[in-house]
């Protein structure tokens, strides 16, 4: 069982990361559906507002409760988040609570020895509410994608992208289920985490290929290279016997690849904000994918230190 301190810290970490991701997934639903799909757009907007409400709750007491490594790897917000949010508001005429971002940019790290019962109870409530929101969003996306597949609903997004959002949301639910039961992370799950996140990296590379304007050939070509590289890594994870030495070698090789991908995604965001590249998706989506890459780097570093 998790100690109360670990329960609170891990709950804060997973919710800071995934509630922002979930809110930005909702924004994708809002902006990609045609205007007369008011029912689905309204549901996505309501989930997003609830994510913002919980996000504000957490940031009110999260400072001093998050690890230095998490802040250093920028797994919650990046130096580009605020600018991407403001550009998204401008281009899509949407309202984003940028105040949460400003608060998260001010978060301080800390390693508390004790936590109050009030904080424990608050995180139990937030975990339960977050699980409900994630489940609601997953069901909403499943209904949308099922209709897209039989031409009963049109979206300016891809079926594959909607399925990716479902996949990521289910990972959030799994993490919350573990915390609700206050179970510790199984050390043997390191390889599975790397495999799942490697697949996510490949998906992100594909989305860059499909969503960048064809005039940006350099971005397309690099994204294609990363897609193939993560596909090769996926096969290696599948076929390699997981001895401690093999796991260490896999982790070290993946660290190098993900670092390159991180630099490439940062380059994409810089070009987007400098008006040197054009993508057919809301700008905040790329900052969200950037935090996913950062989160994977954070996990790989954790795995390396604990091998």
Short mmCIF file of C-alpha atoms in Angstrom, two decimals:
data_model
loop_
_atom_site.label_atom_id
_atom_site.label_comp_id
_atom_site.label_asym_id
_atom_site.label_seq_id
_atom_site.Cartn_x
_atom_site.Cartn_y
_atom_site.Cartn_z
CA UNK A 1 0.00 0.00 0.00
CA UNK A 2 1.09 3.55 -0.69
CA UNK A 3 1.98 5.81 2.21
CA UNK A 4 -0.19 8.91 2.53
CA UNK A 5 2.68 11.12 1.33
CA UNK A 6 3.30 8.99 -1.75
CA UNK A 7 -0.43 8.76 -2.41
CA UNK A 8 -0.79 12.55 -2.41
CA UNK A 9 2.36 13.18 -4.45
CA UNK A 10 1.55 10.57 -7.10
CA UNK A 11 -2.08 11.73 -7.26
CA UNK A 12 -1.00 15.33 -7.81
CA UNK A 13 1.49 14.29 -10.49
CA UNK A 14 -0.88 12.15 -12.55
CA UNK A 15 -3.70 14.68 -12.38
CA UNK A 16 -1.52 17.69 -13.22
CA UNK A 17 -0.33 15.83 -16.31
CA UNK A 18 -3.48 14.09 -17.52
CA UNK A 19 -6.16 16.64 -16.63
CA UNK A 20 -4.41 19.15 -18.88
CA UNK A 21 -4.10 16.50 -21.58
CA UNK A 22 -7.77 15.61 -21.24
CA UNK A 23 -8.81 19.26 -21.43
CA UNK A 24 -6.83 19.71 -24.63
CA UNK A 25 -8.28 16.51 -26.10
CA UNK A 26 -11.73 18.00 -25.41
CA UNK A 27 -10.66 21.13 -27.25
CA UNK A 28 -9.78 19.00 -30.26
CA UNK A 29 -13.30 17.54 -30.26
CA UNK A 30 -14.80 21.03 -29.94
CA UNK A 31 -12.79 22.45 -32.85
CA UNK A 32 -12.86 19.47 -35.23
CA UNK A 33 -16.60 18.72 -35.34
CA UNK A 34 -18.92 20.64 -37.63
CA UNK A 35 -20.99 23.31 -35.80
CA UNK A 36 -24.33 21.48 -35.95
CA UNK A 37 -22.93 18.62 -33.82
CA UNK A 38 -23.89 20.74 -30.82
CA UNK A 39 -24.56 17.81 -28.49
CA UNK A 40 -21.06 16.35 -28.78
CA UNK A 41 -19.40 19.77 -28.77
CA UNK A 42 -21.29 20.73 -25.60
CA UNK A 43 -20.34 17.48 -23.84
CA UNK A 44 -16.66 18.01 -24.70
CA UNK A 45 -16.82 21.61 -23.50
CA UNK A 46 -18.41 20.58 -20.18
CA UNK A 47 -15.73 17.94 -19.58
CA UNK A 48 -13.03 20.52 -20.39
CA UNK A 49 -14.50 22.99 -17.91
CA UNK A 50 -14.58 20.29 -15.23
CA UNK A 51 -10.93 19.48 -15.96
CA UNK A 52 -10.08 23.16 -15.52
CA UNK A 53 -11.98 23.26 -12.23
CA UNK A 54 -10.06 20.24 -10.88
CA UNK A 55 -6.82 21.68 -12.27
CA UNK A 56 -7.40 24.87 -10.32
CA UNK A 57 -8.12 22.83 -7.18
CA UNK A 58 -4.81 20.97 -7.48
CA UNK A 59 -2.65 23.98 -8.29
CA UNK A 60 -3.95 25.67 -5.14
CA UNK A 61 -1.88 23.26 -3.00
CA UNK A 62 0.53 21.50 -5.41
CA UNK A 63 3.52 23.82 -4.95
CA UNK A 64 6.13 22.10 -2.81
CA UNK A 65 4.51 18.72 -3.50
CA UNK A 66 5.97 17.90 -6.94
CA UNK A 67 9.38 16.46 -7.73
CA UNK A 68 12.24 18.55 -9.10
CA UNK A 69 12.68 16.03 -11.92
CA UNK A 70 9.07 16.45 -13.05
CA UNK A 71 9.50 20.22 -13.23
CA UNK A 72 12.90 19.95 -14.91
CA UNK A 73 11.48 17.67 -17.61
CA UNK A 74 8.50 20.04 -18.08
CA UNK A 75 5.92 17.26 -17.96
CA UNK A 76 3.10 19.58 -16.85
CA UNK A 77 3.70 22.83 -18.74
CA UNK A 78 6.47 24.04 -21.03
CA UNK A 79 7.95 27.40 -21.94
CA UNK A 80 5.67 27.28 -25.01
CA UNK A 81 2.36 26.38 -23.34
CA UNK A 82 1.08 29.88 -22.67
CA UNK A 83 1.91 31.15 -26.16
CA UNK A 84 0.30 28.08 -27.77
CA UNK A 85 -2.83 28.58 -25.64
CA UNK A 86 -3.13 32.24 -26.64
CA UNK A 87 -2.62 31.42 -30.34
CA UNK A 88 -5.27 28.68 -30.10
CA UNK A 89 -7.72 31.14 -28.52
CA UNK A 90 -7.06 33.60 -31.34
CA UNK A 91 -7.35 31.11 -34.22
CA UNK A 92 -10.31 29.09 -32.96
CA UNK A 93 -12.26 31.68 -30.96
CA UNK A 94 -12.23 29.55 -27.82
CA UNK A 95 -11.71 30.47 -24.17
CA UNK A 96 -8.90 28.66 -22.34
CA UNK A 97 -8.21 29.19 -18.64
CA UNK A 98 -4.60 30.34 -19.04
CA UNK A 99 -4.54 31.15 -15.33
CA UNK A 100 -3.92 27.46 -14.61
CA UNK A 101 -0.84 27.55 -16.82
CA UNK A 102 0.45 30.66 -15.10
CA UNK A 103 0.04 28.94 -11.72
CA UNK A 104 1.74 25.76 -12.90
CA UNK A 105 4.68 27.74 -14.26
CA UNK A 106 5.19 29.00 -10.69
CA UNK A 107 5.16 25.55 -9.04
CA UNK A 108 8.03 24.79 -6.67
CA UNK A 109 9.45 21.34 -6.06
CA UNK A 110 9.54 19.68 -2.67
CA UNK A 111 9.79 16.38 -0.80
CA UNK A 112 7.28 16.60 2.08
CA UNK A 113 7.63 14.23 5.01
CA UNK A 114 3.99 14.48 6.05
CA UNK A 115 0.65 15.54 4.55
CA UNK A 116 -2.55 16.66 6.22
CA UNK A 117 -5.68 14.51 6.32
CA UNK A 118 -7.46 17.32 4.49
CA UNK A 119 -5.01 16.99 1.60
CA UNK A 120 -5.44 13.21 1.52
CA UNK A 121 -9.22 13.57 1.44
CA UNK A 122 -8.99 16.25 -1.29
CA UNK A 123 -6.91 13.98 -3.52
CA UNK A 124 -9.28 11.05 -2.95
CA UNK A 125 -12.13 13.27 -4.15
CA UNK A 126 -10.16 14.61 -7.11
CA UNK A 127 -9.06 11.12 -8.17
CA UNK A 128 -12.66 9.90 -8.13
CA UNK A 129 -13.92 12.92 -10.08
CA UNK A 130 -11.05 12.70 -12.57
CA UNK A 131 -11.77 9.01 -13.17
CA UNK A 132 -15.42 9.84 -13.86
CA UNK A 133 -14.41 12.60 -16.32
CA UNK A 134 -11.91 10.34 -18.09
CA UNK A 135 -14.49 7.59 -18.39
CA UNK A 136 -17.06 10.05 -19.75
CA UNK A 137 -14.59 11.38 -22.31
CA UNK A 138 -13.53 7.90 -23.41
CA UNK A 139 -17.18 6.94 -23.99
CA UNK A 140 -17.81 10.21 -25.86
CA UNK A 141 -14.86 9.60 -28.18
CA UNK A 142 -15.86 5.97 -28.73
CA UNK A 143 -19.36 7.06 -29.78
CA UNK A 144 -17.92 9.70 -32.11
CA UNK A 145 -15.36 7.41 -33.74
CA UNK A 146 -17.95 4.64 -34.23
CA UNK A 147 -20.13 7.10 -36.15
CA UNK A 148 -17.16 8.39 -38.14
CA UNK A 149 -16.35 4.85 -39.27
CA UNK A 150 -19.81 4.35 -40.83
CA UNK A 151 -20.11 7.89 -42.27
CA UNK A 152 -22.76 9.02 -39.82
CA UNK A 153 -20.60 11.87 -38.51
CA UNK A 154 -17.99 14.12 -40.10
CA UNK A 155 -14.94 15.50 -38.33
CA UNK A 156 -11.99 17.52 -39.53
CA UNK A 157 -9.87 15.16 -37.43
CA UNK A 158 -8.69 11.62 -38.11
CA UNK A 159 -10.23 8.42 -36.78
CA UNK A 160 -6.70 7.40 -35.77
CA UNK A 161 -6.27 10.60 -33.75
CA UNK A 162 -9.56 10.03 -31.92
CA UNK A 163 -8.52 6.47 -31.14
CA UNK A 164 -5.19 7.79 -29.86
CA UNK A 165 -7.07 10.08 -27.46
CA UNK A 166 -9.10 7.10 -26.23
CA UNK A 167 -5.90 5.09 -25.72
CA UNK A 168 -4.25 7.88 -23.70
CA UNK A 169 -7.40 8.42 -21.64
CA UNK A 170 -7.58 4.73 -20.77
CA UNK A 171 -3.97 4.95 -19.53
CA UNK A 172 -5.09 7.82 -17.27
CA UNK A 173 -7.95 5.68 -15.95
CA UNK A 174 -5.57 2.79 -15.23
CA UNK A 175 -3.27 5.06 -13.25
CA UNK A 176 -6.18 6.50 -11.30
CA UNK A 177 -7.55 3.02 -10.52
CA UNK A 178 -4.20 2.08 -8.98
CA UNK A 179 -4.17 5.26 -6.88
CA UNK A 180 -7.80 4.91 -5.80
CA UNK A 181 -6.85 1.47 -4.46
CA UNK A 182 -3.58 2.98 -3.13
CA UNK A 183 -1.41 0.31 -4.76
CA UNK A 184 2.29 0.88 -5.45
CA UNK A 185 3.68 0.73 -8.99
CA UNK A 186 4.77 -2.79 -9.92
CA UNK A 187 8.54 -2.59 -10.64
CA UNK A 188 8.14 -5.24 -13.38
CA UNK A 189 5.92 -2.87 -15.35
CA UNK A 190 8.87 -0.77 -16.60
CA UNK A 191 9.14 -2.60 -19.92
CA UNK A 192 5.38 -2.38 -20.51
CA UNK A 193 5.41 1.38 -19.85
CA UNK A 194 8.26 1.86 -22.31
CA UNK A 195 6.48 -0.25 -24.92
CA UNK A 196 3.20 1.69 -24.56
CA UNK A 197 4.90 5.08 -24.66
CA UNK A 198 7.06 4.05 -27.61
CA UNK A 199 3.82 3.34 -29.50
CA UNK A 200 2.53 6.77 -28.49
CA UNK A 201 5.71 8.38 -29.84
CA UNK A 202 5.19 6.62 -33.14
CA UNK A 203 1.60 7.87 -33.27
CA UNK A 204 2.75 11.44 -32.60
CA UNK A 205 5.26 11.19 -35.45
CA UNK A 206 2.48 10.00 -37.77
CA UNK A 207 0.24 12.89 -36.72
CA UNK A 208 3.01 15.35 -37.52
CA UNK A 209 3.30 13.80 -41.00
CA UNK A 210 -0.43 13.98 -41.64
CA UNK A 211 -1.11 17.40 -40.13
CA UNK A 212 1.79 19.48 -41.45
CA UNK A 213 1.28 21.44 -44.64
CA UNK A 214 3.00 19.58 -47.56
CA UNK A 215 5.08 22.69 -48.28
CA UNK A 216 7.03 21.91 -45.08
CA UNK A 217 8.83 18.93 -46.61
CA UNK A 218 11.65 18.93 -44.06
CA UNK A 219 9.21 18.42 -41.20
CA UNK A 220 7.37 15.67 -43.08
CA UNK A 221 10.60 13.81 -43.90
CA UNK A 222 11.91 13.97 -40.32
CA UNK A 223 8.55 12.83 -38.93
CA UNK A 224 8.57 9.87 -41.33
CA UNK A 225 12.04 8.92 -40.11
CA UNK A 226 10.87 8.99 -36.50
CA UNK A 227 7.78 6.94 -37.36
CA UNK A 228 10.01 4.21 -38.80
CA UNK A 229 12.49 4.43 -35.92
CA UNK A 230 9.77 3.97 -33.29
CA UNK A 231 8.31 1.12 -35.34
CA UNK A 232 11.72 -0.60 -35.29
CA UNK A 233 11.95 0.00 -31.54
CA UNK A 234 8.50 -1.54 -31.09
CA UNK A 235 9.66 -4.73 -32.81
CA UNK A 236 12.77 -4.80 -30.61
CA UNK A 237 10.64 -4.52 -27.44
CA UNK A 238 8.44 -7.35 -28.72
CA UNK A 239 11.24 -9.76 -29.61
CA UNK A 240 13.87 -9.13 -26.93
CA UNK A 241 13.92 -11.41 -23.90
CA UNK A 242 13.62 -9.16 -20.86
CA UNK A 243 16.71 -9.96 -18.82
CA UNK A 244 17.97 -7.10 -16.60
CA UNK A 245 20.85 -6.40 -19.01
CA UNK A 246 18.55 -6.42 -22.04
CA UNK A 247 16.09 -4.08 -20.32
CA UNK A 248 18.91 -1.70 -19.48
CA UNK A 249 20.13 -1.72 -23.08
CA UNK A 250 16.59 -1.13 -24.39
CA UNK A 251 16.10 1.81 -22.02
CA UNK A 252 19.41 3.44 -22.94
CA UNK A 253 18.73 3.09 -26.68
CA UNK A 254 15.21 4.51 -26.27
CA UNK A 255 16.53 7.46 -24.26
CA UNK A 256 18.70 8.54 -27.22
CA UNK A 257 15.84 8.21 -29.73
CA UNK A 258 13.32 10.06 -27.56
CA UNK A 259 15.82 12.86 -26.90
CA UNK A 260 16.12 13.37 -30.68
CA UNK A 261 12.34 13.33 -31.01
CA UNK A 262 12.03 15.87 -28.20
CA UNK A 263 14.37 18.23 -30.06
CA UNK A 264 12.42 17.73 -33.29
CA UNK A 265 9.07 18.49 -31.64
CA UNK A 266 10.53 21.60 -30.03
CA UNK A 267 11.73 22.69 -33.48
CA UNK A 268 8.20 22.17 -34.87
CA UNK A 269 6.66 24.32 -32.12
CA UNK A 270 9.23 27.06 -32.60
CA UNK A 271 8.52 27.13 -36.34
CA UNK A 272 4.78 27.19 -35.70
CA UNK A 273 5.03 30.14 -33.34
CA UNK A 274 7.44 31.94 -35.69
CA UNK A 275 4.97 31.43 -38.59
CA UNK A 276 7.48 29.27 -40.44
CA UNK A 277 5.32 26.11 -40.45
CA UNK A 278 1.61 25.43 -40.79
CA UNK A 279 -0.37 22.59 -39.24
CA UNK A 280 -4.07 21.81 -39.65
CA UNK A 281 -4.75 21.43 -35.94
CA UNK A 282 -4.96 23.71 -32.93
CA UNK A 283 -1.50 24.91 -31.77
CA UNK A 284 -2.00 23.76 -28.17
CA UNK A 285 -2.21 20.17 -29.45
CA UNK A 286 1.51 20.22 -30.28
CA UNK A 287 2.47 21.60 -26.88
CA UNK A 288 0.45 18.76 -25.36
CA UNK A 289 2.32 16.22 -27.50
CA UNK A 290 5.57 17.89 -26.42
CA UNK A 291 4.69 17.29 -22.75
CA UNK A 292 3.97 13.64 -23.64
CA UNK A 293 7.46 13.31 -25.06
CA UNK A 294 8.84 15.04 -21.95
CA UNK A 295 6.85 12.63 -19.76
CA UNK A 296 8.35 9.66 -21.59
CA UNK A 297 11.84 11.08 -21.06
CA UNK A 298 10.98 11.41 -17.36
CA UNK A 299 9.85 7.76 -17.21
CA UNK A 300 12.94 6.52 -19.06
CA UNK A 301 15.21 8.42 -16.69
CA UNK A 302 13.34 6.96 -13.71
CA UNK A 303 13.68 3.46 -15.14
CA UNK A 304 17.39 3.94 -15.82
CA UNK A 305 18.06 5.08 -12.24
CA UNK A 306 16.16 2.08 -10.83
CA UNK A 307 17.63 -0.68 -12.99
#
